Amino acid sequence: AFDVATDKGVNHVADATIDIGEATVGQSNLTLDAVAQSRFTLPSRGVWAGEVFPLRYTLNAARRYFYQMANTPDWDPSPLSVEPWQKPEQLSATLNGEERISILYKTRAVAKTPGTVPLNTASQLVNLATGTNAFSVFSRPNLEQFSVSSKPATLVVRPLPDPAPADFHGAVGQCTLDAKIVPATAAVGEPFTWTLTLAGTGN
């Protein structure tokens, strides 16, 4: 509020209140979160410290607005150690009568120390079609670029059992060690091949 001096005396201007709502996508009156959102998917059981676990990131958008991804996810994985994202997969589904597009990224990660780990927010640029331009017989979409931020996610990292077995040397995971001899039967002096194969997932 403020006062204005005039030749008719002081006029008082009352204060004004402006309500600011969420930004909408084009002229749709839909918020960005209603059109596109992203999230991480973590093992619901939690993970062991040092365990290699699958990590997924999904961006989901309404097909009628989705045009293309503008970049890969921008994300700081610390304190996790992660592999590079695999090539994304595109999936389609119908939710509440509306067709949705999901872009799925997969990788593997390791948390080295136990505790509750809140994941850093990932952001990703996406181009959405908010209408069309039709200046001639050809029409093209009106594109707007939005930054989509992932929902909060928390990883529970459990400590390894204590005390550890006497023969534990720090390896965490599921592994198998197989042996194969070819040929299985050999004569004295005949050569054979002994193959040891270590396979599985571990830290």
Tab-separated table of C-alpha atoms in Angstrom:
chain	number	residue	atom	x	y	z
A	1	ALA	CA	0.000	0.000	0.000
A	2	PHE	CA	1.077	3.579	-0.551
A	3	ASP	CA	-0.226	7.157	-0.543
A	4	VAL	CA	-0.307	9.580	-3.483
A	5	ALA	CA	-0.431	13.331	-2.914
A	6	THR	CA	-2.799	15.056	-5.377
A	7	ASP	CA	-4.336	18.521	-5.690
A	8	LYS	CA	-7.441	16.939	-4.178
A	9	GLY	CA	-5.560	15.687	-1.153
A	10	VAL	CA	-3.803	12.412	-0.325
A	11	ASN	CA	-5.208	9.340	-2.015
A	12	HIS	CA	-4.522	5.978	-0.360
A	13	VAL	CA	-3.770	3.016	-2.649
A	14	ALA	CA	-4.636	-0.274	-0.949
A	15	ASP	CA	-2.269	-3.219	-1.022
A	16	ALA	CA	-2.766	-5.954	-3.636
A	17	THR	CA	-2.334	-9.718	-3.370
A	18	ILE	CA	-1.261	-11.822	-6.341
A	19	ASP	CA	-1.731	-15.590	-6.240
A	20	ILE	CA	0.926	-17.370	-8.301
A	21	GLY	CA	-0.031	-20.840	-9.474
A	22	GLU	CA	2.061	-23.543	-11.065
A	23	ALA	CA	3.206	-23.019	-14.637
A	24	THR	CA	1.033	-24.782	-17.201
A	25	VAL	CA	1.916	-26.554	-20.425
A	26	GLY	CA	0.832	-24.403	-23.356
A	27	GLN	CA	-2.838	-23.465	-23.179
A	28	SER	CA	-3.835	-26.781	-21.610
A	29	ASN	CA	-4.175	-25.541	-17.997
A	30	LEU	CA	-2.297	-28.710	-17.046
A	31	THR	CA	0.724	-28.440	-14.765
A	32	LEU	CA	4.043	-29.857	-15.932
A	33	ASP	CA	3.786	-32.609	-13.296
A	34	ALA	CA	0.478	-33.749	-14.812
A	35	VAL	CA	2.062	-34.040	-18.262
A	36	ALA	CA	5.548	-35.373	-17.467
A	37	GLN	CA	7.315	-36.690	-14.378
A	38	SER	CA	10.406	-38.759	-13.587
A	39	ARG	CA	11.454	-41.062	-10.769
A	40	PHE	CA	14.029	-43.589	-9.610
A	41	THR	CA	13.136	-47.217	-8.898
A	42	LEU	CA	15.157	-48.890	-6.117
A	43	PRO	CA	15.050	-52.380	-4.547
A	44	SER	CA	12.180	-52.271	-2.034
A	45	ARG	CA	13.996	-54.595	0.392
A	46	GLY	CA	16.976	-52.266	0.639
A	47	VAL	CA	20.514	-53.392	-0.196
A	48	TRP	CA	23.600	-54.604	1.639
A	49	ALA	CA	26.659	-52.374	1.869
A	50	GLY	CA	28.810	-53.325	-1.127
A	51	GLU	CA	25.984	-55.125	-2.933
A	52	VAL	CA	25.632	-54.474	-6.661
A	53	PHE	CA	21.976	-53.613	-7.282
A	54	PRO	CA	19.840	-52.592	-10.290
A	55	LEU	CA	18.944	-48.905	-10.527
A	56	ARG	CA	16.269	-47.568	-12.852
A	57	TYR	CA	15.287	-44.060	-13.867
A	58	THR	CA	12.050	-43.467	-15.764
A	59	LEU	CA	10.654	-40.372	-17.455
A	60	ASN	CA	6.921	-40.697	-18.116
A	61	ALA	CA	4.913	-38.313	-20.320
A	62	ALA	CA	1.503	-38.045	-21.958
A	63	ARG	CA	1.851	-39.169	-25.584
A	64	ARG	CA	-0.276	-36.303	-26.928
A	65	TYR	CA	2.290	-33.798	-25.603
A	66	PHE	CA	5.544	-35.737	-25.816
A	67	TYR	CA	7.787	-34.864	-28.776
A	68	GLN	CA	11.345	-35.897	-27.878
A	69	MET	CA	13.993	-36.025	-25.185
A	70	ALA	CA	16.368	-33.045	-25.316
A	71	ASN	CA	19.216	-34.634	-23.326
A	72	THR	CA	20.169	-37.562	-21.119
A	73	PRO	CA	19.432	-37.382	-17.381
A	74	ASP	CA	21.608	-34.846	-15.557
A	75	TRP	CA	22.342	-36.523	-12.235
A	76	ASP	CA	25.082	-36.589	-9.605
A	77	PRO	CA	25.121	-40.217	-8.344
A	78	SER	CA	27.375	-39.601	-5.316
A	79	PRO	CA	27.793	-41.220	-2.857
A	80	LEU	CA	26.863	-44.205	-5.047
A	81	SER	CA	29.236	-45.782	-7.548
A	82	VAL	CA	27.356	-46.420	-10.793
A	83	GLU	CA	27.945	-47.781	-14.274
A	84	PRO	CA	26.996	-45.670	-17.328
A	85	TRP	CA	23.316	-45.693	-18.308
A	86	GLN	CA	22.387	-48.380	-20.809
A	87	LYS	CA	20.622	-47.429	-24.039
A	88	PRO	CA	17.139	-46.212	-23.005
A	89	GLU	CA	14.024	-48.242	-23.743
A	90	GLN	CA	10.710	-46.728	-24.816
A	91	LEU	CA	7.505	-48.256	-23.441
A	92	SER	CA	3.834	-47.402	-23.937
A	93	ALA	CA	0.887	-47.879	-21.599
A	94	THR	CA	-2.607	-46.524	-21.040
A	95	LEU	CA	-3.334	-44.909	-17.665
A	96	ASN	CA	-6.802	-43.605	-16.779
A	97	GLY	CA	-7.745	-43.695	-20.442
A	98	GLU	CA	-4.704	-41.709	-21.595
A	99	GLU	CA	-1.773	-43.143	-23.520
A	100	ARG	CA	1.579	-42.515	-21.826
A	101	ILE	CA	5.169	-42.852	-23.019
A	102	SER	CA	7.877	-44.077	-20.648
A	103	ILE	CA	11.598	-43.687	-21.331
A	104	LEU	CA	13.440	-46.222	-19.157
A	105	TYR	CA	17.132	-45.980	-18.275
A	106	LYS	CA	18.921	-48.849	-16.504
A	107	THR	CA	22.254	-49.179	-14.738
A	108	ARG	CA	23.884	-50.915	-11.759
A	109	ALA	CA	25.099	-49.238	-8.605
A	110	VAL	CA	26.924	-49.889	-5.328
A	111	ALA	CA	26.634	-48.162	-1.951
A	112	LYS	CA	29.819	-48.768	0.020
A	113	THR	CA	28.696	-47.693	3.500
A	114	PRO	CA	25.493	-48.493	5.428
A	115	GLY	CA	22.863	-45.915	6.250
A	116	THR	CA	19.952	-44.063	4.684
A	117	VAL	CA	20.995	-42.472	1.400
A	118	PRO	CA	18.761	-39.806	-0.184
A	119	LEU	CA	19.389	-39.823	-3.924
A	120	ASN	CA	20.279	-36.524	-5.548
A	121	THR	CA	17.589	-35.101	-7.818
A	122	ALA	CA	17.928	-35.858	-11.516
A	123	SER	CA	16.801	-33.318	-14.092
A	124	GLN	CA	16.087	-33.896	-17.756
A	125	LEU	CA	15.071	-31.579	-20.585
A	126	VAL	CA	12.077	-32.689	-22.641
A	127	ASN	CA	10.448	-31.089	-25.665
A	128	LEU	CA	6.651	-31.007	-25.457
A	129	ALA	CA	4.244	-30.188	-28.278
A	130	THR	CA	1.832	-27.521	-27.030
A	131	GLY	CA	-0.087	-26.915	-30.278
A	132	THR	CA	0.425	-26.574	-34.037
A	133	ASN	CA	1.375	-23.891	-36.544
A	134	ALA	CA	-0.534	-24.058	-39.824
A	135	PHE	CA	0.484	-21.139	-42.044
A	136	SER	CA	0.107	-23.290	-45.144
A	137	VAL	CA	-1.116	-26.741	-46.063
A	138	PHE	CA	1.693	-28.069	-43.872
A	139	SER	CA	1.474	-27.876	-40.103
A	140	ARG	CA	4.218	-28.217	-37.556
A	141	PRO	CA	4.061	-28.551	-33.778
A	142	ASN	CA	4.694	-25.695	-31.396
A	143	LEU	CA	7.476	-26.981	-29.138
A	144	GLU	CA	8.332	-25.854	-25.637
A	145	GLN	CA	11.258	-27.180	-23.621
A	146	PHE	CA	10.747	-28.056	-19.969
A	147	SER	CA	13.069	-29.346	-17.254
A	148	VAL	CA	11.597	-32.343	-15.418
A	149	SER	CA	12.969	-33.107	-11.939
A	150	SER	CA	12.799	-36.560	-10.376
A	151	LYS	CA	10.702	-37.341	-7.330
A	152	PRO	CA	12.544	-37.740	-3.995
A	153	ALA	CA	13.975	-41.239	-3.487
A	154	THR	CA	15.802	-42.805	-0.542
A	155	LEU	CA	17.944	-45.937	-0.487
A	156	VAL	CA	18.287	-48.034	2.680
A	157	VAL	CA	21.763	-49.599	2.889
A	158	ARG	CA	22.061	-52.348	5.490
A	159	PRO	CA	25.359	-53.138	7.251
A	160	LEU	CA	26.904	-56.548	6.649
A	161	PRO	CA	26.286	-59.099	9.431
A	162	ASP	CA	28.654	-58.719	12.346
A	163	PRO	CA	30.712	-60.606	13.289
A	164	ALA	CA	31.684	-61.664	9.783
A	165	PRO	CA	32.596	-65.293	9.052
A	166	ALA	CA	36.264	-66.076	9.563
A	167	ASP	CA	36.746	-66.733	5.813
A	168	PHE	CA	35.112	-63.446	4.709
A	169	HIS	CA	37.513	-61.292	2.679
A	170	GLY	CA	35.239	-58.456	1.545
A	171	ALA	CA	33.468	-59.932	-1.501
A	172	VAL	CA	29.730	-59.168	-1.558
A	173	GLY	CA	27.447	-60.677	-4.200
A	174	GLN	CA	26.185	-63.852	-5.798
A	175	CYS	CA	28.889	-65.819	-7.596
A	176	THR	CA	29.485	-69.345	-8.848
A	177	LEU	CA	32.742	-71.135	-9.621
A	178	ASP	CA	32.463	-73.979	-12.148
A	179	ALA	CA	35.115	-76.414	-13.303
A	180	LYS	CA	35.153	-78.401	-16.546
A	181	ILE	CA	37.665	-80.959	-17.861
A	182	VAL	CA	37.772	-81.933	-21.558
A	183	PRO	CA	38.017	-84.788	-22.258
A	184	ALA	CA	36.528	-86.284	-19.124
A	185	THR	CA	38.579	-89.450	-19.620
A	186	ALA	CA	42.199	-89.366	-20.786
A	187	ALA	CA	44.983	-91.865	-21.244
A	188	VAL	CA	48.346	-91.559	-19.530
A	189	GLY	CA	50.350	-88.802	-21.229
A	190	GLU	CA	47.322	-87.453	-23.146
A	191	PRO	CA	46.699	-83.676	-22.704
A	192	PHE	CA	43.426	-82.351	-21.340
A	193	THR	CA	41.949	-78.874	-20.739
A	194	TRP	CA	40.831	-77.741	-17.301
A	195	THR	CA	38.575	-74.627	-17.390
A	196	LEU	CA	37.540	-72.635	-14.323
A	197	THR	CA	34.693	-70.139	-14.772
A	198	LEU	CA	33.856	-67.515	-12.166
A	199	ALA	CA	30.506	-65.842	-12.910
A	200	GLY	CA	27.973	-63.645	-11.155
A	201	THR	CA	27.618	-60.134	-9.774
A	202	GLY	CA	29.802	-58.722	-7.034
A	203	ASN	CA	31.604	-55.706	-5.711
